[in-house]
Short mmCIF file of C-alpha atoms in Angstrom, two decimals:
data_model
loop_
_atom_site.label_atom_id
_atom_site.label_comp_id
_atom_site.label_asym_id
_atom_site.label_seq_id
_atom_site.Cartn_x
_atom_site.Cartn_y
_atom_site.Cartn_z
CA UNK A 29 77.74 49.70 9.95
CA UNK A 30 74.00 49.00 8.84
CA UNK A 31 72.92 49.18 12.61
CA UNK A 32 75.10 52.37 13.16
CA UNK A 33 73.40 54.09 10.16
CA UNK A 34 69.92 53.09 11.07
CA UNK A 35 70.54 54.38 14.78
CA UNK A 36 72.13 57.74 13.48
CA UNK A 37 69.26 58.13 10.82
CA UNK A 38 66.23 56.54 12.40
CA UNK A 39 64.01 57.35 9.20
CA UNK A 40 66.34 55.50 6.60
CA UNK A 41 64.95 52.18 5.03
CA UNK A 42 67.13 49.49 3.62
CA UNK A 43 67.32 51.05 0.16
CA UNK A 44 68.75 54.43 1.50
CA UNK A 45 71.13 52.39 3.91
CA UNK A 46 72.65 50.27 1.03
CA UNK A 47 72.85 53.49 -1.10
CA UNK A 48 74.97 55.08 1.84
CA UNK A 49 77.10 51.84 2.11
CA UNK A 50 77.86 51.78 -1.70
CA UNK A 51 79.35 55.35 -1.23
CA UNK A 52 81.41 54.49 1.80
CA UNK A 53 85.16 54.56 0.98
CA UNK A 54 86.02 51.76 3.37
CA UNK A 55 83.62 49.56 1.70
CA UNK A 56 84.91 49.68 -1.82
CA UNK A 57 85.25 46.39 -3.52
CA UNK A 58 83.24 44.61 -0.74
CA UNK A 59 80.27 42.45 -1.46
CA UNK A 60 77.37 44.48 0.26
CA UNK A 61 74.12 42.90 1.58
CA UNK A 62 71.04 43.40 -0.62
CA UNK A 63 68.04 45.47 0.60
CA UNK A 64 65.85 42.41 1.43
CA UNK A 65 68.88 41.13 3.72
CA UNK A 66 69.22 44.56 5.21
CA UNK A 67 65.50 44.52 5.90
CA UNK A 68 65.62 41.15 7.53
CA UNK A 69 68.57 42.04 9.63
CA UNK A 70 66.93 45.11 11.11
CA UNK A 71 63.54 43.21 11.44
CA UNK A 72 65.02 41.31 14.38
CA UNK A 73 64.57 44.52 16.57
CA UNK A 74 60.89 45.39 17.27
CA UNK A 75 61.94 49.34 17.23
CA UNK A 76 62.78 49.01 13.68
CA UNK A 77 59.38 47.49 12.51
CA UNK A 78 57.02 49.47 10.85
CA UNK A 79 53.39 49.85 11.88
CA UNK A 80 51.04 49.14 8.84
CA UNK A 81 47.93 51.41 8.61
CA UNK A 82 44.52 49.82 7.81
CA UNK A 83 43.54 50.35 4.18
CA UNK A 84 40.50 52.77 3.49
CA UNK A 85 37.59 51.14 1.84
CA UNK A 86 36.24 51.75 -1.47
CA UNK A 87 37.85 52.08 -4.86
CA UNK A 88 40.51 54.54 -5.87
CA UNK A 89 40.13 57.05 -8.73
CA UNK A 90 41.53 55.95 -12.06
CA UNK A 91 45.23 56.37 -12.32
CA UNK A 92 46.74 58.58 -14.74
CA UNK A 93 48.61 56.77 -17.66
CA UNK A 94 51.31 59.53 -18.69
CA UNK A 95 53.84 61.41 -16.58
CA UNK A 96 52.90 65.05 -15.89
CA UNK A 97 49.18 64.43 -16.47
CA UNK A 98 48.30 64.35 -12.81
CA UNK A 99 50.55 65.75 -9.95
CA UNK A 100 49.32 64.78 -6.31
CA UNK A 101 49.68 67.74 -3.92
CA UNK A 102 49.50 67.22 -0.05
CA UNK A 103 50.53 68.73 3.20
CA UNK A 104 52.08 67.79 6.39
CA UNK A 105 51.44 70.25 9.13
CA UNK A 106 53.15 71.06 12.39
CA UNK A 107 56.61 69.89 12.01
CA UNK A 108 58.59 71.15 15.11
CA UNK A 109 61.92 72.54 14.87
CA UNK A 110 64.41 73.13 17.47
CA UNK A 111 64.37 76.89 16.74
CA UNK A 112 61.05 77.05 18.41
CA UNK A 113 58.96 77.26 15.22
CA UNK A 114 56.61 74.93 13.31
CA UNK A 115 56.90 74.30 9.69
CA UNK A 116 54.50 72.91 7.32
CA UNK A 117 55.61 70.49 4.47
CA UNK A 118 54.16 71.18 0.87
CA UNK A 119 54.88 68.18 -1.44
CA UNK A 120 54.00 67.39 -5.06
CA UNK A 121 54.44 63.95 -6.64
CA UNK A 122 54.00 62.50 -10.13
CA UNK A 123 52.54 58.93 -9.58
CA UNK A 124 53.28 57.81 -13.03
CA UNK A 125 56.91 59.00 -13.16
CA UNK A 126 57.43 58.11 -9.44
CA UNK A 127 59.39 61.53 -8.99
CA UNK A 128 58.96 63.98 -6.26
CA UNK A 129 58.20 67.00 -8.37
CA UNK A 130 59.01 69.46 -5.53
CA UNK A 131 58.82 70.06 -1.63
CA UNK A 132 58.74 73.10 0.31
CA UNK A 133 58.82 74.24 4.06
CA UNK A 134 56.61 77.01 5.06
CA UNK A 135 56.70 78.75 8.44
CA UNK A 136 53.79 77.77 10.57
CA UNK A 137 54.08 79.92 13.49
CA UNK A 138 55.68 79.50 17.07
CA UNK A 139 55.46 76.11 19.10
CA UNK A 140 52.91 76.43 21.77
CA UNK A 141 50.18 77.56 19.35
CA UNK A 142 48.45 75.51 16.75
CA UNK A 143 50.41 75.55 13.58
CA UNK A 144 49.11 77.88 10.65
CA UNK A 145 46.82 76.33 8.07
CA UNK A 146 47.58 75.87 4.54
CA UNK A 147 47.47 79.07 2.45
CA UNK A 148 46.63 79.72 -1.16
CA UNK A 149 49.70 82.03 -1.48
CA UNK A 150 52.15 79.22 -0.33
CA UNK A 151 50.46 76.62 -2.60
CA UNK A 152 50.75 78.73 -5.37
CA UNK A 153 54.48 79.48 -4.64
CA UNK A 154 55.24 75.64 -4.46
CA UNK A 155 53.38 74.92 -7.91
CA UNK A 156 55.25 78.00 -9.57
CA UNK A 157 58.63 76.44 -8.28
CA UNK A 158 57.56 73.03 -9.60
CA UNK A 159 56.52 74.61 -12.99
CA UNK A 160 59.84 76.26 -13.35
CA UNK A 161 61.84 73.09 -12.07
CA UNK A 162 60.33 70.83 -14.76
CA UNK A 163 59.59 73.78 -17.23
CA UNK A 164 56.09 72.27 -17.76
CA UNK A 165 52.43 72.53 -16.77
CA UNK A 166 50.57 69.39 -15.70
CA UNK A 167 47.07 68.51 -17.04
CA UNK A 168 45.74 68.14 -13.40
CA UNK A 169 46.60 68.88 -9.85
CA UNK A 170 44.97 66.46 -7.42
CA UNK A 171 44.16 67.62 -3.71
CA UNK A 172 42.41 66.68 -0.66
CA UNK A 173 39.56 68.93 0.80
CA UNK A 174 41.55 70.72 3.37
CA UNK A 175 43.15 74.31 3.83
CA UNK A 176 40.36 75.97 1.82
CA UNK A 177 41.66 74.94 -1.44
CA UNK A 178 38.74 73.03 -2.61
CA UNK A 179 34.96 73.74 -2.56
CA UNK A 180 32.96 72.02 0.00
CA UNK A 181 29.22 71.70 1.10
CA UNK A 182 29.79 74.55 3.32
CA UNK A 183 32.04 76.65 1.09
CA UNK A 184 30.43 76.21 -2.37
CA UNK A 185 32.22 79.27 -3.97
CA UNK A 186 35.24 78.07 -5.92
CA UNK A 187 38.61 78.86 -4.08
CA UNK A 188 41.33 81.08 -5.51
CA UNK A 189 43.68 77.89 -6.13
CA UNK A 190 40.95 76.29 -8.42
CA UNK A 191 40.40 79.51 -10.43
CA UNK A 192 44.24 80.46 -10.68
CA UNK A 193 44.55 76.81 -12.04
CA UNK A 194 41.77 77.36 -14.47
CA UNK A 195 43.59 80.39 -15.86
CA UNK A 196 46.47 78.22 -16.61
CA UNK A 197 44.16 75.36 -18.03
CA UNK A 198 44.97 72.97 -15.31
CA UNK A 199 42.08 70.88 -13.77
CA UNK A 200 41.65 70.29 -10.09
CA UNK A 201 40.75 66.99 -9.10
CA UNK A 202 39.55 66.13 -5.61
CA UNK A 203 40.22 62.70 -3.71
CA UNK A 204 37.19 61.19 -1.91
CA UNK A 205 36.58 62.73 1.71
CA UNK A 206 38.12 60.47 4.38
CA UNK A 207 40.09 58.52 1.85
CA UNK A 208 43.99 59.53 1.93
CA UNK A 209 44.73 56.52 0.22
CA UNK A 210 43.52 58.06 -3.07
CA UNK A 211 46.80 60.32 -2.59
CA UNK A 212 48.79 57.23 -1.69
CA UNK A 213 51.86 58.15 -3.68
CA UNK A 214 52.42 61.56 -2.37
CA UNK A 215 51.54 60.34 1.24
CA UNK A 216 54.41 57.90 0.95
CA UNK A 217 56.35 60.78 -0.57
CA UNK A 218 55.98 62.59 2.74
CA UNK A 219 57.11 59.83 4.90
CA UNK A 220 60.24 59.49 2.58
CA UNK A 221 61.13 63.18 2.90
CA UNK A 222 60.52 63.22 6.67
CA UNK A 223 62.75 60.18 7.06
CA UNK A 224 65.45 61.18 4.45
CA UNK A 225 65.65 64.75 5.01
CA UNK A 226 63.79 66.17 7.95
CA UNK A 227 64.43 63.68 10.75
CA UNK A 228 67.81 64.21 12.62
CA UNK A 229 68.00 67.94 11.02
CA UNK A 230 65.36 69.66 13.28
CA UNK A 231 68.29 71.64 14.70
CA UNK A 232 68.55 73.62 11.39
CA UNK A 233 66.88 76.78 10.79
CA UNK A 234 64.17 76.80 8.02
CA UNK A 235 66.40 77.96 5.23
CA UNK A 236 69.05 75.54 5.76
CA UNK A 237 66.73 72.62 6.38
CA UNK A 238 65.12 73.83 2.93
CA UNK A 239 68.50 73.49 1.14
CA UNK A 240 68.74 69.77 2.69
CA UNK A 241 65.37 69.16 1.44
CA UNK A 242 66.06 70.38 -2.00
CA UNK A 243 69.06 68.29 -2.09
CA UNK A 244 67.01 65.22 -0.98
CA UNK A 245 64.59 65.65 -3.79
CA UNK A 246 67.25 65.67 -6.36
CA UNK A 247 68.98 62.67 -4.81
CA UNK A 248 65.75 60.72 -4.66
CA UNK A 249 64.90 61.53 -8.14
CA UNK A 250 68.18 61.15 -9.96
CA UNK A 251 70.43 58.89 -7.84
CA UNK A 252 68.61 56.77 -5.22
CA UNK A 253 67.15 53.39 -6.49
CA UNK A 254 63.55 53.29 -6.27
CA UNK A 255 61.23 50.39 -5.20
CA UNK A 256 58.15 52.44 -6.77
CA UNK A 257 56.16 50.40 -9.33
CA UNK A 258 57.79 50.64 -12.85
CA UNK A 259 61.10 51.71 -11.60
CA UNK A 260 62.44 48.26 -11.11
CA UNK A 261 65.27 49.29 -8.43
CA UNK A 262 66.53 52.09 -10.75
CA UNK A 263 66.35 55.99 -9.86
CA UNK A 264 62.88 57.36 -11.06
CA UNK A 265 64.41 59.60 -13.90
CA UNK A 266 66.46 56.75 -15.11
CA UNK A 267 63.40 54.61 -15.15
CA UNK A 268 61.06 57.29 -16.48
CA UNK A 269 63.17 59.75 -18.61
CA UNK A 270 60.20 61.22 -20.31
CA UNK A 271 59.62 63.07 -16.98
CA UNK A 272 62.55 65.48 -18.46
CA UNK A 273 60.35 66.43 -21.42
CA UNK A 274 57.72 69.31 -21.24
CA UNK A 275 54.44 68.43 -22.79
CA UNK A 276 53.02 71.85 -21.77
CA UNK A 277 56.06 74.20 -21.76
CA UNK A 278 56.23 76.80 -19.04
CA UNK A 279 58.23 79.97 -18.76
CA UNK A 280 57.81 82.01 -15.43
CA UNK A 281 58.21 85.34 -17.06
CA UNK A 282 55.36 84.64 -19.51
CA UNK A 283 52.76 83.48 -16.82
CA UNK A 284 50.93 86.78 -17.03
CA UNK A 285 50.78 86.90 -20.80
CA UNK A 286 49.63 83.45 -21.23
CA UNK A 287 47.07 83.46 -18.34
CA UNK A 288 43.67 83.05 -19.57
CA UNK A 289 41.15 85.00 -17.61
CA UNK A 290 38.40 84.16 -20.07
CA UNK A 291 38.84 80.45 -18.92
CA UNK A 292 38.29 81.81 -15.37
CA UNK A 293 35.20 83.39 -16.08
CA UNK A 294 33.91 80.47 -18.13
CA UNK A 295 34.46 78.18 -15.42
CA UNK A 296 32.87 80.55 -12.75
CA UNK A 297 29.80 81.12 -15.05
CA UNK A 298 28.90 77.27 -14.48
CA UNK A 299 27.73 77.77 -10.77
CA UNK A 300 24.53 79.30 -9.32
CA UNK A 301 24.56 80.07 -5.63
CA UNK A 302 21.67 80.70 -3.13
CA UNK A 303 22.33 83.21 -0.22
CA UNK A 304 20.19 84.74 2.43
CA UNK A 305 20.34 88.65 2.88
CA UNK A 306 21.62 89.82 6.09
CA UNK A 307 19.26 92.34 8.05
CA UNK A 308 21.46 95.23 6.92
CA UNK A 309 20.97 94.16 3.29
CA UNK A 310 24.32 92.39 2.60
CA UNK A 311 25.35 88.94 1.09
CA UNK A 312 28.56 87.17 1.55
CA UNK A 313 29.93 85.52 -1.54
CA UNK A 314 33.45 84.22 -2.03
CA UNK A 315 34.79 85.93 1.10
CA UNK A 316 33.45 89.39 0.06
CA UNK A 317 30.29 91.23 0.90
CA UNK A 318 27.96 92.81 -1.42
CA UNK A 319 25.10 95.35 -0.74
CA UNK A 320 21.65 94.59 -2.13
CA UNK A 321 19.51 96.65 -0.04
CA UNK A 322 17.63 96.63 3.09
CA UNK A 323 14.47 96.00 1.23
CA UNK A 324 15.61 92.31 0.55
CA UNK A 325 16.49 91.90 4.17
CA UNK A 326 15.86 88.35 5.36
CA UNK A 327 15.14 87.18 1.89
CA UNK A 328 16.87 84.35 -0.01
CA UNK A 329 18.16 85.30 -3.50
CA UNK A 330 19.90 83.61 -6.36
CA UNK A 331 23.35 84.75 -7.70
CA UNK A 332 25.16 83.87 -10.78
CA UNK A 333 28.29 85.35 -12.68
CA UNK A 334 28.15 87.08 -16.11
CA UNK A 335 31.04 86.39 -18.03
CA UNK A 336 30.30 89.09 -20.47
CA UNK A 337 30.33 91.99 -17.99
CA UNK A 338 32.33 90.33 -15.12
CA UNK A 339 29.48 91.18 -12.77
CA UNK A 340 27.64 89.12 -10.11
CA UNK A 341 23.98 89.19 -10.76
CA UNK A 342 21.37 88.91 -7.87
CA UNK A 343 17.92 87.75 -8.72
CA UNK A 344 14.63 87.00 -6.88
CA UNK A 345 13.11 84.25 -8.92
CA UNK A 346 13.20 85.40 -12.52
CA UNK A 347 13.53 88.79 -11.59
CA UNK A 348 17.02 90.72 -11.66
CA UNK A 349 17.44 92.99 -8.89
CA UNK A 350 20.97 94.05 -9.09
CA UNK A 351 24.52 93.73 -10.67
CA UNK A 352 27.80 94.54 -9.08
CA UNK A 353 31.42 94.00 -10.54
CA UNK A 354 32.78 90.90 -8.86
CA UNK A 355 35.37 91.20 -6.00
CA UNK A 356 38.76 89.78 -5.48
CA UNK A 357 38.83 88.05 -8.83
CA UNK A 358 41.14 90.48 -10.80
CA UNK A 359 43.99 89.03 -12.56
CA UNK A 360 46.37 90.78 -10.07
CA UNK A 361 44.73 89.00 -7.12
CA UNK A 362 44.79 85.56 -8.81
CA UNK A 363 48.61 85.88 -9.81
CA UNK A 364 49.79 87.97 -6.92
CA UNK A 365 50.76 90.94 -8.74
CA UNK A 366 52.29 94.20 -7.45
CA UNK A 367 49.94 97.23 -8.55
CA UNK A 368 51.46 99.92 -6.19
CA UNK A 369 50.94 103.38 -7.30
CA UNK A 370 54.75 103.89 -7.90
CA UNK A 371 54.73 101.03 -10.35
CA UNK A 372 54.36 101.51 -14.07
CA UNK A 373 51.76 98.88 -14.08
CA UNK A 374 51.07 95.30 -12.87
CA UNK A 375 54.35 93.59 -11.96
CA UNK A 376 54.87 89.86 -11.27
CA UNK A 377 56.44 89.51 -7.86
CA UNK A 378 60.11 88.09 -7.88
CA UNK A 379 60.10 84.46 -6.61
CA UNK A 380 62.84 82.04 -6.02
CA UNK A 381 62.28 79.48 -8.84
CA UNK A 382 64.37 76.37 -8.71
CA UNK A 383 66.44 75.41 -11.58
#
């Protein structure tokens, strides 16, 4: 039966196979093999042996010591479904509580073209689902540098994800470039979800596969024995019941009222940017264009943000030459609010929060 389960579910490991054996009605009362025994049994076939990746050099960042202190966020791109579409897998994990905080599939376009990249809107939706699922906000969210979700040497203006998190008083931590092992726990969670929920179910449409994924997350957290450090073979929530507490309570309907735009402005005021003026007198900043006049064409100007007036200030040395209202950083843009003319005011978009 072990061999049949592994052949039918190529991604299942010894612990998942043993979990299935314990729930098989025909095996009740029988003495079952342990996880190491199942692993040794399967190891005799080379096709079942895992390939180990070389470890990245260097020292990992300091590990958090409390649950909901830091959530690791990562993405797996270009999962091909039999429907002819790609999906991207967005995953959150708490490394201290050893729980998969949440996982979400996002359509990534038709097979035959490059899969779509990570978007701020989908990342925000995943985080909101997670806030609602656990009814709390973390202290930090840790990401890599991909998808335009973090500042780089080429893009030195804070991305909208960073600013949205700042408004919720959540810090964004970045792993070292080229060191995915800094996000090792969520990387391992990717593989677990792929093996446990996605592989073998690629024939399902995205909506049905998401339901399978949601059930897998619940089972992994509450039912399946975990080999993660600190769990000692128990399900993560059993080993770490404090993950069910809410150190920073969150209610979805109060996000707009609690969002701190002043914190966003204070964060943005820390930066100074240098930009060259185009031949038509324009400057690109944060994905938007500002006109400073043809008189400054081809010259390099200094730019800062004034939080008291919410304006960008353009200077030539010590001389201020122009101020303009900042673009694209209204609360409606960061939170994704509907401000159509027929609406009585800013309305938060309805999103499918998990319970």
